[in-house]
Coordinates of C-alpha atoms and ligand atoms in Angstrom, one line a residue:
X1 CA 130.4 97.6 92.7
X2 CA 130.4 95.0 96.0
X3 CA 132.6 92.6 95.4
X4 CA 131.8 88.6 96.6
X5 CA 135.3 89.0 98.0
X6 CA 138.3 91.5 98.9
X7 CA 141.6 91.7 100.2
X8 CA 142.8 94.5 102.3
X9 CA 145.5 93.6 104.8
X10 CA 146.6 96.6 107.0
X11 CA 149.7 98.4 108.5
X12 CA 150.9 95.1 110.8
X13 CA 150.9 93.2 107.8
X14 CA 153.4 95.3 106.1
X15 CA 155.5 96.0 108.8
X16 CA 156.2 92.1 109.1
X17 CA 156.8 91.9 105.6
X18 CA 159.2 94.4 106.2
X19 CA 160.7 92.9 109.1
X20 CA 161.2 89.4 106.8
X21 CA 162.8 91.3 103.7
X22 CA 165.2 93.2 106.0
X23 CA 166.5 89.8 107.7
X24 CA 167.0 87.8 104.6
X25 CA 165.4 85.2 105.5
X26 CA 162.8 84.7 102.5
X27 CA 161.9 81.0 102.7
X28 CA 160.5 78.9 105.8
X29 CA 162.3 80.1 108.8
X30 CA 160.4 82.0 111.9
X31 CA 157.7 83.4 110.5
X32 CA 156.4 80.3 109.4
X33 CA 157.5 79.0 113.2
X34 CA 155.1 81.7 114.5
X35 CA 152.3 81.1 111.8
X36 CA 152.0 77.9 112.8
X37 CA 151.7 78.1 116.5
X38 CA 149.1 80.9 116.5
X39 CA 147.1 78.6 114.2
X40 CA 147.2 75.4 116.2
X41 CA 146.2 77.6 119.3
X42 CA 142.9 78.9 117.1
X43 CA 142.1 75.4 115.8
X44 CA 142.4 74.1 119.1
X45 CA 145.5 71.6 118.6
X46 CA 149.0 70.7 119.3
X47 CA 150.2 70.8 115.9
X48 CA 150.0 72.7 112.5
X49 CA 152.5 72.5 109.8
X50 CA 152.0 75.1 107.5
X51 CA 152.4 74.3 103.2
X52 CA 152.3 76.1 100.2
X53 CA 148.2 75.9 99.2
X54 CA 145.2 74.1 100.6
X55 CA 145.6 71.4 97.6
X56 CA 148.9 70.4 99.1
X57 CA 147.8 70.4 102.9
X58 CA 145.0 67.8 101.3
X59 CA 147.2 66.0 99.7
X60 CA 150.1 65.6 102.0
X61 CA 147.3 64.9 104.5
X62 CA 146.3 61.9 102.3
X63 CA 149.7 61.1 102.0
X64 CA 151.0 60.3 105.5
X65 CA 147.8 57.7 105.9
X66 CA 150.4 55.7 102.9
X67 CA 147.4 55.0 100.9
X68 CA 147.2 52.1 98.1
X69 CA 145.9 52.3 94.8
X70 CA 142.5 50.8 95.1
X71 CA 141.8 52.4 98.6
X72 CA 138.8 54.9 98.8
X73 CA 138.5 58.1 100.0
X74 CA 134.5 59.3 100.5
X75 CA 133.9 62.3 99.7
X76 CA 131.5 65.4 98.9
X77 CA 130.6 65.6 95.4
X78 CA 129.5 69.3 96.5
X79 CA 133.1 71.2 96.8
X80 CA 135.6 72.9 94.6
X81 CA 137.7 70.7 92.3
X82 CA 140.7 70.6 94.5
X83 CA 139.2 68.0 97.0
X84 CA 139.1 65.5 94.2
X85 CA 142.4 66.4 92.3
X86 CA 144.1 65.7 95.9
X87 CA 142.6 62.2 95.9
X88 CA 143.8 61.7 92.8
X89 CA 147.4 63.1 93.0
X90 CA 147.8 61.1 96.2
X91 CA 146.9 58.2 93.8
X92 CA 143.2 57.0 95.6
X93 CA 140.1 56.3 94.3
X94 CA 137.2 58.9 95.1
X95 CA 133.8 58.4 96.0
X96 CA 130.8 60.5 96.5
X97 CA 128.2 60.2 99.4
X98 CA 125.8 62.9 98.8
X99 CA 124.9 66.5 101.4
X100 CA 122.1 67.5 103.0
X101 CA 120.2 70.4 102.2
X102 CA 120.6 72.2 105.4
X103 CA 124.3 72.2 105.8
X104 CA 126.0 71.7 102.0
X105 CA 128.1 69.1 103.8
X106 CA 128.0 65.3 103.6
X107 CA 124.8 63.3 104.6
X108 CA 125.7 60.9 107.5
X109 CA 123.1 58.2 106.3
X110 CA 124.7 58.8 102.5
X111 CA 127.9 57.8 103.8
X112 CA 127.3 55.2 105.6
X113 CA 125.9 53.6 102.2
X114 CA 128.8 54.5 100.6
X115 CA 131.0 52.7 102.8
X116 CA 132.5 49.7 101.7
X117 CA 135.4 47.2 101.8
X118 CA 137.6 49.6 99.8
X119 CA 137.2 52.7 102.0
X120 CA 140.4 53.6 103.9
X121 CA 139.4 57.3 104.9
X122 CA 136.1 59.8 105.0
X123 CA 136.9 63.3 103.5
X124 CA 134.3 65.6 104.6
X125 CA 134.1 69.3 103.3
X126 CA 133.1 71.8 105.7
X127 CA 131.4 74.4 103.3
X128 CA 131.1 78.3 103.2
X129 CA 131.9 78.0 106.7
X130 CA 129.8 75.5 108.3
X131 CA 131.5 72.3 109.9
X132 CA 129.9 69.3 108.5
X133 CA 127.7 67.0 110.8
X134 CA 130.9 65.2 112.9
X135 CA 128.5 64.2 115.8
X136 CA 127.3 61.2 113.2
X137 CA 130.3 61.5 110.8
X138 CA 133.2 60.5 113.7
X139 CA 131.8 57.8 115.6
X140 CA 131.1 55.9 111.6
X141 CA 134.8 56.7 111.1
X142 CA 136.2 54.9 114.4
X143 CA 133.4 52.4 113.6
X144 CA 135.0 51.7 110.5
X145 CA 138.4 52.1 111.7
X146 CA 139.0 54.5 108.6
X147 CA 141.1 57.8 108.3
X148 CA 139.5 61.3 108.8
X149 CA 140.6 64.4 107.1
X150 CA 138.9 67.6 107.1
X151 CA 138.8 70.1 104.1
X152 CA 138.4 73.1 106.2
X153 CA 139.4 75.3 103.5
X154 CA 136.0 77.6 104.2
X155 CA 135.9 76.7 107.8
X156 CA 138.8 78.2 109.6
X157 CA 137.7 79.1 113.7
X158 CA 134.2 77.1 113.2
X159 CA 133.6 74.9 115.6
X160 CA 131.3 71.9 116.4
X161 CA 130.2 71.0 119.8
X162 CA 132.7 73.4 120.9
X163 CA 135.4 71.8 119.3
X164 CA 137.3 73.5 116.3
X165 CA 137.0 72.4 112.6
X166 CA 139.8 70.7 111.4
X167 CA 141.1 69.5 114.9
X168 CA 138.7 65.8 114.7
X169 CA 141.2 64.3 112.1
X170 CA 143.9 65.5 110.1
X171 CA 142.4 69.2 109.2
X172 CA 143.8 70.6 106.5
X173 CA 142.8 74.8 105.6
X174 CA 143.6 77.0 102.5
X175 CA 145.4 80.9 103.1
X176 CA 144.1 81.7 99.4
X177 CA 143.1 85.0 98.3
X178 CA 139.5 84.6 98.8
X179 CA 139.7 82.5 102.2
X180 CA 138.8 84.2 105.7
X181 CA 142.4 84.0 106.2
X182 CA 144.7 84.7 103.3
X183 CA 148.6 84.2 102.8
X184 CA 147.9 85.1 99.1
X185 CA 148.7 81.1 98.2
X186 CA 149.4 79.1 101.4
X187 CA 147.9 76.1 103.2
X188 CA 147.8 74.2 106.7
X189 CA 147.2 70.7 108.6
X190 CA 146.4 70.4 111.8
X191 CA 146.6 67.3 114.0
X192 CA 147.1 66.3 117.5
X193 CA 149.2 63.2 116.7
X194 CA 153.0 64.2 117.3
X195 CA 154.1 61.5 114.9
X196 CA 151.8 62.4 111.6
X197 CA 153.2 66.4 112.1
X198 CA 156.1 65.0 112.1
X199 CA 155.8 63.2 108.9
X200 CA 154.4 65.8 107.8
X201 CA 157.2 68.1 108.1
X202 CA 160.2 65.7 106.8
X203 CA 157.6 65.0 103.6
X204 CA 157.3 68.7 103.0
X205 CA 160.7 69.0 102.7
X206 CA 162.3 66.6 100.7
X207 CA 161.7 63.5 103.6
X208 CA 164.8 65.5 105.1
X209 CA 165.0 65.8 108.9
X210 CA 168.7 67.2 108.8
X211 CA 170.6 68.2 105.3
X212 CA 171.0 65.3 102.8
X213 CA 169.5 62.7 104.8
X214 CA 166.5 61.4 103.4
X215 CA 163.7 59.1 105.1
X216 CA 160.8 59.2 102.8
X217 CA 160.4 60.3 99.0
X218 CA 159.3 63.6 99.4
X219 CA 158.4 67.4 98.4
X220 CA 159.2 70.6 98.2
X221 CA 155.6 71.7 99.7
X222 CA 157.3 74.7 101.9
X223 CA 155.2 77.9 102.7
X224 CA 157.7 81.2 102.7
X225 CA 158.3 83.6 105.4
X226 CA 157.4 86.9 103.7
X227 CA 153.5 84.8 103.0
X228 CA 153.3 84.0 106.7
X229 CA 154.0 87.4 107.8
X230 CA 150.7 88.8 105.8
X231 CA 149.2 85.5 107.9
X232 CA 150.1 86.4 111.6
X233 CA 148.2 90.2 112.0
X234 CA 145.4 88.4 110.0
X235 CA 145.2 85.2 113.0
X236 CA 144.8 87.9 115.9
X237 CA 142.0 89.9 114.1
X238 CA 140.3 86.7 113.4
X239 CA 137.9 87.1 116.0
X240 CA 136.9 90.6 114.7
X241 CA 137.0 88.9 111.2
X242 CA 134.0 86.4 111.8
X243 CA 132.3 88.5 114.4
X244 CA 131.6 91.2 111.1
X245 CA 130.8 88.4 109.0
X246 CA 128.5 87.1 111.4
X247 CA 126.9 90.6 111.8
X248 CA 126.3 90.8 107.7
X249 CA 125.2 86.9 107.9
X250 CA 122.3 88.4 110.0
X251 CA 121.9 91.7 108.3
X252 CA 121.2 89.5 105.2
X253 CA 119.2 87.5 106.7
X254 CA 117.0 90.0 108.3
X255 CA 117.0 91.7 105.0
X256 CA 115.5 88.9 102.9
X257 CA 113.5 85.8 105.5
X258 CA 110.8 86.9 103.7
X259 CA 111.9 86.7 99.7
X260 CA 109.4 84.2 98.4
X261 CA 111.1 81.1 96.9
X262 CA 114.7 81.5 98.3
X263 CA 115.8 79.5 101.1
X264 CA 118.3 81.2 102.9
X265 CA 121.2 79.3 104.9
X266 CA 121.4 78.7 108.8
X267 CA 123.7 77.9 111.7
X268 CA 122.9 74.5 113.1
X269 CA 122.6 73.6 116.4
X270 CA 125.5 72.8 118.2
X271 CA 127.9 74.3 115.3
X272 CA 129.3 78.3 114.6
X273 CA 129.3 79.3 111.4
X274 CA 132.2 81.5 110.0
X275 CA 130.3 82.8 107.1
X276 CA 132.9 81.8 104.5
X277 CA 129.8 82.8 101.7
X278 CA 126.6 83.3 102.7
X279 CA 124.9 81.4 100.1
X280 CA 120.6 80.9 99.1
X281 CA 119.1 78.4 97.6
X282 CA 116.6 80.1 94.7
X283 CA 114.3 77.4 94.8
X284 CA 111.6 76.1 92.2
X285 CA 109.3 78.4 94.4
X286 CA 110.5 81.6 93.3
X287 CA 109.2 83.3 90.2
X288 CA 113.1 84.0 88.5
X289 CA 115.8 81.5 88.2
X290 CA 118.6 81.1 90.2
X291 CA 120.9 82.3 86.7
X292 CA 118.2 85.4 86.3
X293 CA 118.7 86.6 90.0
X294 CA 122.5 86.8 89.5
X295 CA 122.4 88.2 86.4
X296 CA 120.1 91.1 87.6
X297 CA 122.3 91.5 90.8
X298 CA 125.0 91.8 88.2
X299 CA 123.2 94.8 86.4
X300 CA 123.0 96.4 90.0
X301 CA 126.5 96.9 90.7
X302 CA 126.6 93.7 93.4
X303 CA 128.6 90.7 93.1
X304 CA 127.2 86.8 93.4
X305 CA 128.8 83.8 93.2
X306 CA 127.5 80.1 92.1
X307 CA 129.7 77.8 94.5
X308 CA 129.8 75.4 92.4
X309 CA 127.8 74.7 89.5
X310 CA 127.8 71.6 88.9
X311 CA 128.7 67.9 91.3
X312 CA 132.2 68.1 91.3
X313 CA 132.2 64.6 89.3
X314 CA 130.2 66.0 86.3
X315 CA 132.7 66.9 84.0
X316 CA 134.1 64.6 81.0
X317 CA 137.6 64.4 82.7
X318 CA 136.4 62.4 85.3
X319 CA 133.4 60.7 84.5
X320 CA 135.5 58.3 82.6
X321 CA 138.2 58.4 84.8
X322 CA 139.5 55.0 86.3
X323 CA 139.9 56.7 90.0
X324 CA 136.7 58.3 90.2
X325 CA 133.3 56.5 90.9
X326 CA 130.6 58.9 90.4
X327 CA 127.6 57.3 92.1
X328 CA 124.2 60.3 91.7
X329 CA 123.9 62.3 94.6
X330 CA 120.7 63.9 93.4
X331 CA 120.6 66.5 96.1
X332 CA 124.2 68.0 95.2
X333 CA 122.7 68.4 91.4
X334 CA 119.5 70.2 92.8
X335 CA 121.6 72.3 94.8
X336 CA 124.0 73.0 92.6
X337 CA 121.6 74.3 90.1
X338 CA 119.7 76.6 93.0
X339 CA 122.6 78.1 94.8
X340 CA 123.7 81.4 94.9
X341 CA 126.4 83.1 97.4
X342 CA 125.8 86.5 98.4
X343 CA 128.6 89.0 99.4
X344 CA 129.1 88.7 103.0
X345 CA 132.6 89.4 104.1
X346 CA 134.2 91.6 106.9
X347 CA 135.1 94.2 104.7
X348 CA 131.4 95.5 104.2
X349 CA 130.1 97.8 105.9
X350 CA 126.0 97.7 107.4
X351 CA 125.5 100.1 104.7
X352 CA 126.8 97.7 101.5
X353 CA 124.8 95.1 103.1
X354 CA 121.9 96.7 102.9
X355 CA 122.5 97.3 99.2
X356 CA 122.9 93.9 98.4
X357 CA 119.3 93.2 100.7
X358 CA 117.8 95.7 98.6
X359 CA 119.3 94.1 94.7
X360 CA 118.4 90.7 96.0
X361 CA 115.0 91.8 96.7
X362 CA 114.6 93.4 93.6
X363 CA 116.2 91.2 91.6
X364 CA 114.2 87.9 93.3
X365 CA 110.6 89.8 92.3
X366 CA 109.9 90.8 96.4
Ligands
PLP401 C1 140.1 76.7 98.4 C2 139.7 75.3 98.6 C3 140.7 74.3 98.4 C4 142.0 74.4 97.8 O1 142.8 75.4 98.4 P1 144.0 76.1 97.5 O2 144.7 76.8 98.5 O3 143.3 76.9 96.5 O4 144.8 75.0 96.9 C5 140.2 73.0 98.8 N1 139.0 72.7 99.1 C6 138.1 73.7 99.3 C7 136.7 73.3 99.7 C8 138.4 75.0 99.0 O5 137.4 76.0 99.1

């Protein structure tokens, strides 16, 4: 079987994790000190300030802008569920601008429709890997005077005109078990503005800057020191990391440009790619469904993944729900009903990949 995803973590890893059960010191302390600067220096920034899960960093993110009830946050309808249950929690409305076919990310011209009166902050999603259009995206942001954060969950180390994901606004990333970069559970914002980290960091714990005196209303959102040392091996292999997913990305795609009917995904110009998922579009073109080509793949032993299957807004729970406005984005539904991600990460080897070539074509009647 080839998994969609794996976690191996090597020797380093454990010997840190060693190193932090020895010293006793099991919650926040160094660990997360050094996480946290190795990170910032990767996304390009002065500041990260590390939390326990990627819906946290979001949140918290969403937070420190001291949104109202009312205010918007614009969003992609095409992401996992946590991008709107942040919203949410942090007690905003959401709405949708729809993606573009090429990227997975949000349309520019959508959002600029969706903009309105109410909108105090633009949430783009940077998807499978691929930093969302920010040469339009930013300067309608400053035009607006509105907030910017970043789900970079999928996009650690992309970049867009050189610049890293997640370093144009608040940026906020997910260690998950499944992420390029995995703390098992953890999460991260990244900013250049010394007085959001700062909030940040009395918010995350308790609004306390020193012991039992409080500023803000705040949380217990702390990461732990035995997660970050499984982080800090993981930061300086990263480059190795996306270089092998970048070298399956093209193995893939050598393997399969000429599958009739499936549209397979490409670095723009101007961005890098990470290669989060490697993910096709089985279009109306091809002579199976997108639901038959994973279920054959299946039978072969080789992992798939629909990410996601429906516009995050489609479900009962929030159609009716007073903080969500769930506008059609007509290209999200399409795409959502053709995608498909394909296993792509560093642990395979040139010979798994070309299994999964080989199921895919099978599979997709080449
Ligand atoms: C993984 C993910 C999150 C949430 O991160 P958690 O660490 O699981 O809370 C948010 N947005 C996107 C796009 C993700 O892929």
């Amino acid at each position: 079987m080839i998994p969609i995803s794996v976690v191996k973590l090597d020797e380093k890893a454990e010997q840190l994790a060693v190193e932090v059960i020895r010293s006793g010191v099991l919650a926040q302390g160094p660990m997360v000190a050094r996480l946290e600067r190795e990170f910032a220096d990767l996304v390009g920034v002065e500041h990260a300030v590390a939390v326990n899960n990627g819906t946290t960093a979001l949140v918290a993110a969403l937070e420190v802008l001291d949104l109202r009830p009312g205010d918007e946050v614009v969003t992609s309808p095409f992401t996992f569920v946590a991008t709107l249950n942040a919203i949410l929690e942090a007690g905003a409305t959401a709405r949708f601008a729809d993606i573009r076919e090429d990227d997975f990310c949000l349309d520019p011209a959508a959002l600029a429709a969706a903009i309105g009166p109410r909108t105090r902050v633009v949430m783009p999603v940077h998807l499978y890997g691929q930093p969302a259009d920010m040469g339009a995206i930013v300067p309608l942001v400053e035009r607006h005077g509105l907030g910017l954060v970043e789900d970079t969950a999928q996009s650690l180390g992309a970049t867009v005109g050189g610049r890293g994901a997640g370093s144009f606004g608040l940026g906020t990333f997910s260690l998950y078990a499944t992420k390029n970069l995995t703390t098992g559970e953890g999460g991260m914002i990244t900013t250049d503005d010394a007085v959001l980290a700062d909030r940040l960091r009395v918010l995350r714990n308790q609004g306390m800057r020193q012991r039992y005196q409080y500023e803000v209303a705040g949380h217990n959102y702390r990461l732990t020191d035995l997660q970050a040392a499984l982080g800090i091996p993981q930061l300086a292999g990263y480059a190795d990391t996306v270089a092998r997913r970048r070298a399956n990305a093209a193995r893939l795609h050598a393997g399969l440009a000429d599958v009739p009917g499936l549209r397979l995904p490409a670095e723009l110009p101007g961005r890098t790619h990470v290669w989060h998922q490697y993910t096709v579009l089985v279009t109306d073109a091809a002579p199976v469904s997108r639901d038959e080509v994973a279920a054959r793949l299946g039978e072969q032993g080789v992992g798939c993944g629909i990410y996601y299957p429906k516009a995050v807004y489609d479900y009962d729970c929030y159609r009716e729900h007073p903080q969500v406005v769930a506008d059609p984005a007509p290209v999200t539904e399409r795409v959502a009903r053709q995608c498909l991600s394909l296993p792509v990460h560093h642990h395979l080897a040139d010979g798994d990949v070309d299994r999964v070539v080989e199921a895919v074509r099978k599979a997709a009647g080449a």
